[in-house]
Short mmCIF file of C-alpha atoms in Angstrom, two decimals:
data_model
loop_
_atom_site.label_atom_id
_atom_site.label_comp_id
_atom_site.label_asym_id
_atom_site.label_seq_id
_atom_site.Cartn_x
_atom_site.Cartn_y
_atom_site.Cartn_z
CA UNK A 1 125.65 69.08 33.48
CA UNK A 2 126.04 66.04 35.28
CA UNK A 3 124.76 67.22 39.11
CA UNK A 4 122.23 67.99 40.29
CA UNK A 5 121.48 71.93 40.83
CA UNK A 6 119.85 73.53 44.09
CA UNK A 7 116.20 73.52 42.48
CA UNK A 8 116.92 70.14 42.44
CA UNK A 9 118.49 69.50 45.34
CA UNK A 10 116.03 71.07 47.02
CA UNK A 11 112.87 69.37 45.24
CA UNK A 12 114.53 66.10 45.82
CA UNK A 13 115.07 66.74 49.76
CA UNK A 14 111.82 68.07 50.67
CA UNK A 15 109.79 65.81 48.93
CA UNK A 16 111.97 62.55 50.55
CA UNK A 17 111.30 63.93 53.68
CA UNK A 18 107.19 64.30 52.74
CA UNK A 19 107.43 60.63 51.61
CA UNK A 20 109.47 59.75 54.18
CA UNK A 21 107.31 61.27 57.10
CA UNK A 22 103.80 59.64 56.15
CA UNK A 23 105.67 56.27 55.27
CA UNK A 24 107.28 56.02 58.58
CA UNK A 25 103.46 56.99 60.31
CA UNK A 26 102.17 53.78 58.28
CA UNK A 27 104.95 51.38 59.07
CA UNK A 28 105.41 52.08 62.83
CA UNK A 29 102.26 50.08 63.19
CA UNK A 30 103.87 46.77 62.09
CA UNK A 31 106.19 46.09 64.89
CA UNK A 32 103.73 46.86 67.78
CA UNK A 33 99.97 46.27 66.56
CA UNK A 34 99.81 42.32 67.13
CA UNK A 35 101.34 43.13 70.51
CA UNK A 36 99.10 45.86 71.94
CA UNK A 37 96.17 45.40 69.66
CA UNK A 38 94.86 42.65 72.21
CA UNK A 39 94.32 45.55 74.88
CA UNK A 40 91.24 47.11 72.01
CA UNK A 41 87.49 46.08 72.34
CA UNK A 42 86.86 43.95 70.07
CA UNK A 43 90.18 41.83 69.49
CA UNK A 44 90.61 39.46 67.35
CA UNK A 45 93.57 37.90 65.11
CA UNK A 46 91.31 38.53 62.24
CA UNK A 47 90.70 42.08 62.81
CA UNK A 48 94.43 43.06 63.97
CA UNK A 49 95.12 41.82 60.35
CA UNK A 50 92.49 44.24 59.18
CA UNK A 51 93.82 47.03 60.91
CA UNK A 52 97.31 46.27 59.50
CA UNK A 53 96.87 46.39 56.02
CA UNK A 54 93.62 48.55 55.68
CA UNK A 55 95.37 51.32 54.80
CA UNK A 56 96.38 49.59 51.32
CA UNK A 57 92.49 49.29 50.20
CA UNK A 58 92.29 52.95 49.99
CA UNK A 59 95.97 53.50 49.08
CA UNK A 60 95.14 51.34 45.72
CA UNK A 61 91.84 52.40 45.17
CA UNK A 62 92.95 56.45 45.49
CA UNK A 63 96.83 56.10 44.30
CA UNK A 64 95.47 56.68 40.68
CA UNK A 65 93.10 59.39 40.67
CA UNK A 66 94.60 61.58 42.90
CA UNK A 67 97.10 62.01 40.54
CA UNK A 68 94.69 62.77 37.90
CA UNK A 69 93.54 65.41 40.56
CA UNK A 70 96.84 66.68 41.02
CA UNK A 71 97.52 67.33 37.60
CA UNK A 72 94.12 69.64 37.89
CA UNK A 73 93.90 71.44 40.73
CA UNK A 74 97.61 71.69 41.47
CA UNK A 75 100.41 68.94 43.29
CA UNK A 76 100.54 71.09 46.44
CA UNK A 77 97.09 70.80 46.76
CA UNK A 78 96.68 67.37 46.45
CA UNK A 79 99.50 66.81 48.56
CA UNK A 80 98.14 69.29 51.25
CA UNK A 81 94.83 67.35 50.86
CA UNK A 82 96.05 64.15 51.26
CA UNK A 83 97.85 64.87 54.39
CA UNK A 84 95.14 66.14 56.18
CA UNK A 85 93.48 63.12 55.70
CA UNK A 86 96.40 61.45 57.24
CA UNK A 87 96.14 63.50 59.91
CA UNK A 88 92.68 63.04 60.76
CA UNK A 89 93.36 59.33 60.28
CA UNK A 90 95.71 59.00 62.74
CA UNK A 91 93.31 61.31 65.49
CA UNK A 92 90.79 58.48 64.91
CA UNK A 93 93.01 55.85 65.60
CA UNK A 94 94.96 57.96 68.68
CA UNK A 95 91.59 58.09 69.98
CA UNK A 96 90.17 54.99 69.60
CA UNK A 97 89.04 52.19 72.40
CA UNK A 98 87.85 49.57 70.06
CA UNK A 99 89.71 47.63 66.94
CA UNK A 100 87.19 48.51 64.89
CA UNK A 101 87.69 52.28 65.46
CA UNK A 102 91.55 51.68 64.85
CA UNK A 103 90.88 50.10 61.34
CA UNK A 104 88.74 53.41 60.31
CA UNK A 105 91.45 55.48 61.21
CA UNK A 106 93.57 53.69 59.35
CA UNK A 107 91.44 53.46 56.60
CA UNK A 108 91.40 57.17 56.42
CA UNK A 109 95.05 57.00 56.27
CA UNK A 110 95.09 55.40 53.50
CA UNK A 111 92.89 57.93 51.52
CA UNK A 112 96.05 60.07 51.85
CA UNK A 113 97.15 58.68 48.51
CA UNK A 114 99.65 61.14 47.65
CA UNK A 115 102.16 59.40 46.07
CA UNK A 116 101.34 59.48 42.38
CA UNK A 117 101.17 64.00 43.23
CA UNK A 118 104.75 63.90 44.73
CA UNK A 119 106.29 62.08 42.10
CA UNK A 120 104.71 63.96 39.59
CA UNK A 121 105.87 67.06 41.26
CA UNK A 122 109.62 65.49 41.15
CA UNK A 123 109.20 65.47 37.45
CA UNK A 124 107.91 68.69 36.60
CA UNK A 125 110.93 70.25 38.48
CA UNK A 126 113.88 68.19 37.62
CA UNK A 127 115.68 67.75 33.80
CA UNK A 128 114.89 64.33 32.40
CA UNK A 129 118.89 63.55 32.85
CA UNK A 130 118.72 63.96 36.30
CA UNK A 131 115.33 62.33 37.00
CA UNK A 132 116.06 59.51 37.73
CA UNK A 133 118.71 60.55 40.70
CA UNK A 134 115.79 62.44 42.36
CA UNK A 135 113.35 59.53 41.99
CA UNK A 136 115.90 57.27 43.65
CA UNK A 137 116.70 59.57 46.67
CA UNK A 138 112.62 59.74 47.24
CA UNK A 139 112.41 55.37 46.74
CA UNK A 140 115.60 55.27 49.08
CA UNK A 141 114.11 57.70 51.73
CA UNK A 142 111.07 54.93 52.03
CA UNK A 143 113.55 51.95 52.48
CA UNK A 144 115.15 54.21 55.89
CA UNK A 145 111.66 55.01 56.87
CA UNK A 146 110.76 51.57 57.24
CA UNK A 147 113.96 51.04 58.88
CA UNK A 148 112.86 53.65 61.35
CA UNK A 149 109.58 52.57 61.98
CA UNK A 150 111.18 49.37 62.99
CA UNK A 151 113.16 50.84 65.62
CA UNK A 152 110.82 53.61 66.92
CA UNK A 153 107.50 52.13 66.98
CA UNK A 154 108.43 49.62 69.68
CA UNK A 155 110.25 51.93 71.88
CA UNK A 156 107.22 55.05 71.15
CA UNK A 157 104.57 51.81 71.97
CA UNK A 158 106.35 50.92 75.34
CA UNK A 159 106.45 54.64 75.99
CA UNK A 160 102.91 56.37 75.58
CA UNK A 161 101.20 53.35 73.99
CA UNK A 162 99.33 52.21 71.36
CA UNK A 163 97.67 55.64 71.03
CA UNK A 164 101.00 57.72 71.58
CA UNK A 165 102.37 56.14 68.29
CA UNK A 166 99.07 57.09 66.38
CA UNK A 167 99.63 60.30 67.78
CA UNK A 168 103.17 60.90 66.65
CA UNK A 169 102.22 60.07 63.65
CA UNK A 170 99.94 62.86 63.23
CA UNK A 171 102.59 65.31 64.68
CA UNK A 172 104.96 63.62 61.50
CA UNK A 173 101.95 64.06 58.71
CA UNK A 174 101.63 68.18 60.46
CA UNK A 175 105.26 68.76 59.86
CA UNK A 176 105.06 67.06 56.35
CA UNK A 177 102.26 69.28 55.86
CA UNK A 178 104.27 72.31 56.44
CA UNK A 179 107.35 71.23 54.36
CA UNK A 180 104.91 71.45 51.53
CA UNK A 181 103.58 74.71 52.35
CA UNK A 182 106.57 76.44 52.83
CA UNK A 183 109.90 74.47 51.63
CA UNK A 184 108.65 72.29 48.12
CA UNK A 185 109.33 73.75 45.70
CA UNK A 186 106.16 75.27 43.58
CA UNK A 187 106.66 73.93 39.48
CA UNK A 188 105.92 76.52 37.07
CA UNK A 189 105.96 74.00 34.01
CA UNK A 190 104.54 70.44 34.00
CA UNK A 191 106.82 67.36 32.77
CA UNK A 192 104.93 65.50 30.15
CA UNK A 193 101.86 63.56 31.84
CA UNK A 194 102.01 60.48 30.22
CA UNK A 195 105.03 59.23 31.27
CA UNK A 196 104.69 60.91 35.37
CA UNK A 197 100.72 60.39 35.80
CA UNK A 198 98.34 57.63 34.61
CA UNK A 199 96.31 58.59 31.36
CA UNK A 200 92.79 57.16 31.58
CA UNK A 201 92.59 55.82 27.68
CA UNK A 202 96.00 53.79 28.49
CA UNK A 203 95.17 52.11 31.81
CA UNK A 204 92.93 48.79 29.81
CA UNK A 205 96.19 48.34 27.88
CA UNK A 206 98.46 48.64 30.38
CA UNK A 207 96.41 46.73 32.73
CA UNK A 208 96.49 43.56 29.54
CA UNK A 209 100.16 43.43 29.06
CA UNK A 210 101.52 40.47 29.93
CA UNK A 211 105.00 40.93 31.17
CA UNK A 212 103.98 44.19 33.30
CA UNK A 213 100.71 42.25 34.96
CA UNK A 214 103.32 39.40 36.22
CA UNK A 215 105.57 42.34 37.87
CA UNK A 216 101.60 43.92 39.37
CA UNK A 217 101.18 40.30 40.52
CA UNK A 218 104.85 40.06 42.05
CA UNK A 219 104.33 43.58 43.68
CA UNK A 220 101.05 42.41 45.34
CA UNK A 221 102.67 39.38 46.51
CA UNK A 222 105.71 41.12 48.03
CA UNK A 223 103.68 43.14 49.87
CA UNK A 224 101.37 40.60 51.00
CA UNK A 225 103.74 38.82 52.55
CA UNK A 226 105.60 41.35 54.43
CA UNK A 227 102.37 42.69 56.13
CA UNK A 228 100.68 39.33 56.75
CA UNK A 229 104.46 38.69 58.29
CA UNK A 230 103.78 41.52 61.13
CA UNK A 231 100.63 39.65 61.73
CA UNK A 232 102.33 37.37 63.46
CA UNK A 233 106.03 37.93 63.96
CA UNK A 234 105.87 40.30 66.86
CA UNK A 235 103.95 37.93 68.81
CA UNK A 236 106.44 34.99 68.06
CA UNK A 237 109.36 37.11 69.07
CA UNK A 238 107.87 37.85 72.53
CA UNK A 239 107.28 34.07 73.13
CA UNK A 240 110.67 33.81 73.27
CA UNK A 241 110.87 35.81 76.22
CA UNK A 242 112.21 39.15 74.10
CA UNK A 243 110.02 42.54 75.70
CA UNK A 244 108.44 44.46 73.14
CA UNK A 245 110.53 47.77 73.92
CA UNK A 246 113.46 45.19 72.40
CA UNK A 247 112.43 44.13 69.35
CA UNK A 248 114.18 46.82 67.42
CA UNK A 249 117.16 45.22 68.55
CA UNK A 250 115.77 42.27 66.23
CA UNK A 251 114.94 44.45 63.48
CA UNK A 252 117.43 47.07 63.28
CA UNK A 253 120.68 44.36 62.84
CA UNK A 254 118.64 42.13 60.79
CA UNK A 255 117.77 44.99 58.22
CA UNK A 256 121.26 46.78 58.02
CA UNK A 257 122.41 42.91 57.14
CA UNK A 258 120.27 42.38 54.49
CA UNK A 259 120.98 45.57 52.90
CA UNK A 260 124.88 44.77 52.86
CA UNK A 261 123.59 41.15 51.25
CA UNK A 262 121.47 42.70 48.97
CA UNK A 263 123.78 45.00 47.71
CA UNK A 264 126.27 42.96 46.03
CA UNK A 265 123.06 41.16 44.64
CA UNK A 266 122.25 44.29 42.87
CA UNK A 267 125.81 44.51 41.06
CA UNK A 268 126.08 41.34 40.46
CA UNK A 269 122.66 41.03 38.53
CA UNK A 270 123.76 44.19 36.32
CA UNK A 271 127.53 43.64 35.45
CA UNK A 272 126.65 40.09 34.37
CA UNK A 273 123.26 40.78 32.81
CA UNK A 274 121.96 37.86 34.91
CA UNK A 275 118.88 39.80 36.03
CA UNK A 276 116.34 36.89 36.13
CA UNK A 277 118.38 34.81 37.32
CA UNK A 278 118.72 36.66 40.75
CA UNK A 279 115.20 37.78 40.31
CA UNK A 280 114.32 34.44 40.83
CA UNK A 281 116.87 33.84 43.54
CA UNK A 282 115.22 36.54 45.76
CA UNK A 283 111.83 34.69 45.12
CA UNK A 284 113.06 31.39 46.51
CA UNK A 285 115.18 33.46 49.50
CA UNK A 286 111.62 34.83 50.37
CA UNK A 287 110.29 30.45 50.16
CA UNK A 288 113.28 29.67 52.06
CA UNK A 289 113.10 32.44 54.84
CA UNK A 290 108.82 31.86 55.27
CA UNK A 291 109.82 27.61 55.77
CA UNK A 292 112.62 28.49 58.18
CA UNK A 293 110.24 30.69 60.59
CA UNK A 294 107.60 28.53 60.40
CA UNK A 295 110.14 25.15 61.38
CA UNK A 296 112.14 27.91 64.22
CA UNK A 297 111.90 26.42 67.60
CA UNK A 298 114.33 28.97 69.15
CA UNK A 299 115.40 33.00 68.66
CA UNK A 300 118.05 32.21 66.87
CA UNK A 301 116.51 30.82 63.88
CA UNK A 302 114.03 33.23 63.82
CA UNK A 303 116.28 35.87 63.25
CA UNK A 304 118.24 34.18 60.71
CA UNK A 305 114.79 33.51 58.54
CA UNK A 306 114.46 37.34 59.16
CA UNK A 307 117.93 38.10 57.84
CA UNK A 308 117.07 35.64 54.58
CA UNK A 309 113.71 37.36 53.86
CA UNK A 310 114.64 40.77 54.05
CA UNK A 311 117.58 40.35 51.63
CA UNK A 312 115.50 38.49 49.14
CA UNK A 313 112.78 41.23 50.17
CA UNK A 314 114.97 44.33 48.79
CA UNK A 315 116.54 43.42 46.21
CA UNK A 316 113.21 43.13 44.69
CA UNK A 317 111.83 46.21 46.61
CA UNK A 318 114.29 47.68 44.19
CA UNK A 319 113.65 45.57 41.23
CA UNK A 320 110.11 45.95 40.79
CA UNK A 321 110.03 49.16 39.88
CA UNK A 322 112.86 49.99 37.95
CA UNK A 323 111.50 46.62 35.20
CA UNK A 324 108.26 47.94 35.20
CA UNK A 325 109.76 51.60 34.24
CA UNK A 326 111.91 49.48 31.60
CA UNK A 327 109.02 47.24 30.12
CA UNK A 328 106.20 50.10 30.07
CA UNK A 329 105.81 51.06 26.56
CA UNK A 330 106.89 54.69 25.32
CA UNK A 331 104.64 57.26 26.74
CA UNK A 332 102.67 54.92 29.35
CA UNK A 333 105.36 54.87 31.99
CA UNK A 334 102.43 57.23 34.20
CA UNK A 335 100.13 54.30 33.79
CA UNK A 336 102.38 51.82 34.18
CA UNK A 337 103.78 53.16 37.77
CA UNK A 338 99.93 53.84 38.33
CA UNK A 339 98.96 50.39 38.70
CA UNK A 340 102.24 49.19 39.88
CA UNK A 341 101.17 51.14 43.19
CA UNK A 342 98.18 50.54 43.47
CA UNK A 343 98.86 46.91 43.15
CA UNK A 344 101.21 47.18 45.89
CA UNK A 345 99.07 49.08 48.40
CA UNK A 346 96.51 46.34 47.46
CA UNK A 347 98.90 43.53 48.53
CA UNK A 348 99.76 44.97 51.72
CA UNK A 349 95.55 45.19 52.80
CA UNK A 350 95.31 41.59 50.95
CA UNK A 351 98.42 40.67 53.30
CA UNK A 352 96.36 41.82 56.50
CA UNK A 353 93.43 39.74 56.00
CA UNK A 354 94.97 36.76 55.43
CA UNK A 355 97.28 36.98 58.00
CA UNK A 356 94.36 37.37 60.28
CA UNK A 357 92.47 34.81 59.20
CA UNK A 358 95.08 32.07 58.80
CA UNK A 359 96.06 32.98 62.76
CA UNK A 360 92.36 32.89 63.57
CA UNK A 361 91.87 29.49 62.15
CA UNK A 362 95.08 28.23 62.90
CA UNK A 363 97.98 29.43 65.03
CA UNK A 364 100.55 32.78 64.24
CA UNK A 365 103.30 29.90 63.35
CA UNK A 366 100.88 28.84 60.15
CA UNK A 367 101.03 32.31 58.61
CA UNK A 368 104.49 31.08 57.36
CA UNK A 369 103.86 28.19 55.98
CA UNK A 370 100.75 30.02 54.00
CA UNK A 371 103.29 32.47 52.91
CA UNK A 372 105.80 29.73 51.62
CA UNK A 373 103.08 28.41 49.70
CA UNK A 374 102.54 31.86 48.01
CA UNK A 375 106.11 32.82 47.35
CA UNK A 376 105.88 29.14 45.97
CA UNK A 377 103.60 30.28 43.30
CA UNK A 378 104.92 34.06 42.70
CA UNK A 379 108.00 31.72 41.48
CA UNK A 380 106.06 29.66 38.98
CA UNK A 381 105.01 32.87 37.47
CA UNK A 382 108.15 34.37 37.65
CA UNK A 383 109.63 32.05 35.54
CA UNK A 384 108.31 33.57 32.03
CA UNK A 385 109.39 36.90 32.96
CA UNK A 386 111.42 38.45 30.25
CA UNK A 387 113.94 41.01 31.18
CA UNK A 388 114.06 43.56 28.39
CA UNK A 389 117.11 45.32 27.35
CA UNK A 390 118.28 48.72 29.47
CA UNK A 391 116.63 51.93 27.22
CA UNK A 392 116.76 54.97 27.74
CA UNK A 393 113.09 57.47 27.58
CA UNK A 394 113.08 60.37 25.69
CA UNK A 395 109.98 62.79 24.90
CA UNK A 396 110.61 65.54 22.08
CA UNK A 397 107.89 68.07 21.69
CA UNK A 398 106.39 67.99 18.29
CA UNK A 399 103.45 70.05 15.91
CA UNK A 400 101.09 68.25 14.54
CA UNK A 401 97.63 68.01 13.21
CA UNK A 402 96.28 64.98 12.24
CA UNK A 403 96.78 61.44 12.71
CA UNK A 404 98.13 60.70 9.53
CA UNK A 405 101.29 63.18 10.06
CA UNK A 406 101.36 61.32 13.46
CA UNK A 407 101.40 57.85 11.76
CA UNK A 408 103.56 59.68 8.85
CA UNK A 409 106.80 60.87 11.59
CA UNK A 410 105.81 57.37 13.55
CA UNK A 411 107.02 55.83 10.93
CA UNK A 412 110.02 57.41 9.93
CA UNK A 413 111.42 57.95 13.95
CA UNK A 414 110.79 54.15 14.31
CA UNK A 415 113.56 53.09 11.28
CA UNK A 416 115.99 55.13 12.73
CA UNK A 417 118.65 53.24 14.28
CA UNK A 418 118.54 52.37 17.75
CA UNK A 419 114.83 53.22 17.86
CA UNK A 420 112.72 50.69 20.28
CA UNK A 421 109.60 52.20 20.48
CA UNK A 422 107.41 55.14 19.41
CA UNK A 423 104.57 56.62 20.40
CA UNK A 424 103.03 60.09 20.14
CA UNK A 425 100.20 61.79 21.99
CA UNK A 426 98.56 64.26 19.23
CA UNK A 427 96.54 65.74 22.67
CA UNK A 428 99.66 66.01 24.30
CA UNK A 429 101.70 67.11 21.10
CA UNK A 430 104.22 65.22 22.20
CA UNK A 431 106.72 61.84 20.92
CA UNK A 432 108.00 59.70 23.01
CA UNK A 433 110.61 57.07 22.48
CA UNK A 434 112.41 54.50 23.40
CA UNK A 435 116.06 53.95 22.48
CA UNK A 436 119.40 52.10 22.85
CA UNK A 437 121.62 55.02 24.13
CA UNK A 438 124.43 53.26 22.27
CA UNK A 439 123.04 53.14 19.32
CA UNK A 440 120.82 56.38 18.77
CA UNK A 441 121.33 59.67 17.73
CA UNK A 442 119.30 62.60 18.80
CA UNK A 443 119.76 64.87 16.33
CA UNK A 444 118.55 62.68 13.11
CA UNK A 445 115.49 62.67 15.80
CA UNK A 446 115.35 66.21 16.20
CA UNK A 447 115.78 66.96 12.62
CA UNK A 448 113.09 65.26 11.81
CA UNK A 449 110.62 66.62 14.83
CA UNK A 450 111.94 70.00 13.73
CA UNK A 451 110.55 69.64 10.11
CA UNK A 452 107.42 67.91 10.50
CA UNK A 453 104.91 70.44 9.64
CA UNK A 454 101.67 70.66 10.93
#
């Protein structure tokens, strides 16, 4: 079967609009905060940075055991849990008079780090064929949040405020809240952990490899730059004389551009197997874009630096995370995607302070040219990445006893043809593999899972 089927189809709706939901809460901050921050006690460029991107300290520091958690106590649960602390979050901040009030609140929506539980509860109810459909509906459901946010958290801030949009957002995380309850779907079996959550004994290694540390480092430095961005950009666009309430008008174009740019991008890079070499294109788009807002003396420009930065901005949204699912070795995807987020959420709070403390120091114009100078160096590094060949992930359940068998079928799996990689989890009872899809053939697998004896 090719489609998807309504267990499916239902998992991979609810869940996007979860995701969605709390993603949109966090973005609609972007547009508005550097506008109607300076009303709080307390202002300062510094700490509107801080309130920006505090939500990524305890999004990184929480992504990763929360799963663990979720794979204990339950995803709903977790996902319930973290929610609530989303809500509360967003009270805080609704009801704050001070910056530094604002910045706990979003703090404590950060420790909503539910993520790594949703994902995982994609897996355990979805076939490993059709995985990978679900996963993308959920990654493209954050792309038209932030796309949302853009346009409704201007518009929400001219209308009830600063507080009214921390206050819709809590209304968004009690609706996500009951999706879970009532509409996910509950999983009855659990897909295998290593390759949905991060395993504790694999997160050193993981966290060592070279080629998946410079994609961590790339994430970080993605998302750095797009928050310390909203440090300043708001505040640039109303110098030239555009009301906040308008802004969307900005964003909204400037995004649905990029996507149609980015797009043939995408093919492009595949059908030619020139992967890098547009990898490193969006790098330097993300240079160019940073040196052509800070040089803008007029609207014009501005929005054309906006319309080269979010092209180069996602195609590798979308190329980050389908490498590091490539280059993670068999049976460590979990950890893999682990750090990958966490490194991301840690970016965007990395992003906030800097932001704020290069405007501080300097002027909101400077942020760019900081920024240039960091997408500078993301492309230095980026130039030893090494794209690996497309494989395709297979796990095969297996009965073993000791680690000699293990090593014993290891062994003979891995000189099959086709065969990549092998690993398998004796605690897990479990091999996973990868494979060229063109090249492999299940069943000599199979056959020889099926008579390994214990």
């Amino acid at each position: 079967m090719h489609r998807l089927n309504s267990l499916e189809k239902q998992t991979a709706l609810t869940l996007a609009l979860v995701f969605s939901t709390r993603m949109l809460g966090l973005f609609m901050l972007l547009p508005v905060f550097a506008l109607y921050g300076t009303e709080l006690i307390g202002y300062s460029p510094l700490w509107i940075g801080l309130a920006i991107g505090a939500y990524g300290l305890t999004q990184a520091i929480l992504q990763i055991p929360f799963g663990w958690l979720s794979d204990r106590i339950g995803r709903h649960k977790v996902m319930l849990l973290g929610l609530a602390l989303f809500v509360l979050g967003s009270v805080v901040a609704a009801l704050a008079d001070s910056v530094y009030m604002v910045t706990f609140g979003r703090i404590l929506q950060g420790a909503g780090a539910i993520a790594g539980a949703v994902l995982a509860l994609a897996a355990d109810l979805t076939r490993d064929e059709q995985r990978p459909k679900v996963m993308a509906i959920i990654g493209a459901s954050i792309g038209l949040s932030f796309a949302l946010a853009m346009i409704i958290g201007p518009l929400m801030a001219k209308w009830a405020g600063l507080s009214g949009v921390f206050w819709f957002t809590a209304v968004l995380a009690c609706c996500a809240m009951l999706i879970v309850a009532f509409l996910v779907p509950r999983s009855v079996s659990k897909a295998p952990a290593a390759e949905t959550l991060a395993v504790p004994a694999s997160l050193m290694n993981i966290a060592k490899h070279r080629q998946l540390l410079q994609l961590d480092i790339g994430v970080l430095l993605l998302h750095l730059m797009l928050t310390a961005m909203f440090v300043a950009l708001p505040l640039l666009l109303s110098q030239y004389q555009l009301a906040a309430d308008k802004h969307w008008q900005v964003y909204l174009p400037v995004l649905l551009a990029s996507f149609v740019l980015m797009v043939p991008m995408m093919i492009i890079a595949m059908r030619k197997q020139q992967e890098k070499g547009y990898f490193l294109l969006a790098i330097s788009l993300l240079i160019v874009a940073m040196l052509m807002a800070f040089l803008a003396n007029n609207l014009a420009w501005l929005i054309a630096a906006l319309l080269v930065f979010f092209t180069g901005f996602n195609f590798l949204e979308a190329s980050l995370p389908a490498l590091v699912s490539r280059v993670a070795p068999a049976g460590q995807r979990g950890s893999a995607m682990g750090i990958y987020s966490s490194s991301q959420f840690f970016g965007a709070f990395i992003g906030g302070v800097l932001g704020g403390l290069v405007a501080q120091q300097f002027r909101f114009a400077m942020v760019f040219a900081v920024l240039a100078g960091i997408g500078l160096i993301w492309l230095l590094i980026a130039r030893n990445l090494s794209v690996p060949a497309r494989a395709q992930r297979l796990s095969l359940p297996v009965k073993l006893s000791s680690e000699q068998a293990a090593r014993q079928l290891a062994d003979q799996l891995a000189a099959l043809a086709g065969v990549q990689e092998v690993t398998i989890l004796l605690a897990e009872q479990r091999c996973y593999l990868k494979v060229s899809a063109s090249q492999f053939d299940l069943a000599q697998a199979q056959t020889l899972v099926g008579t390994e004896q214990p």
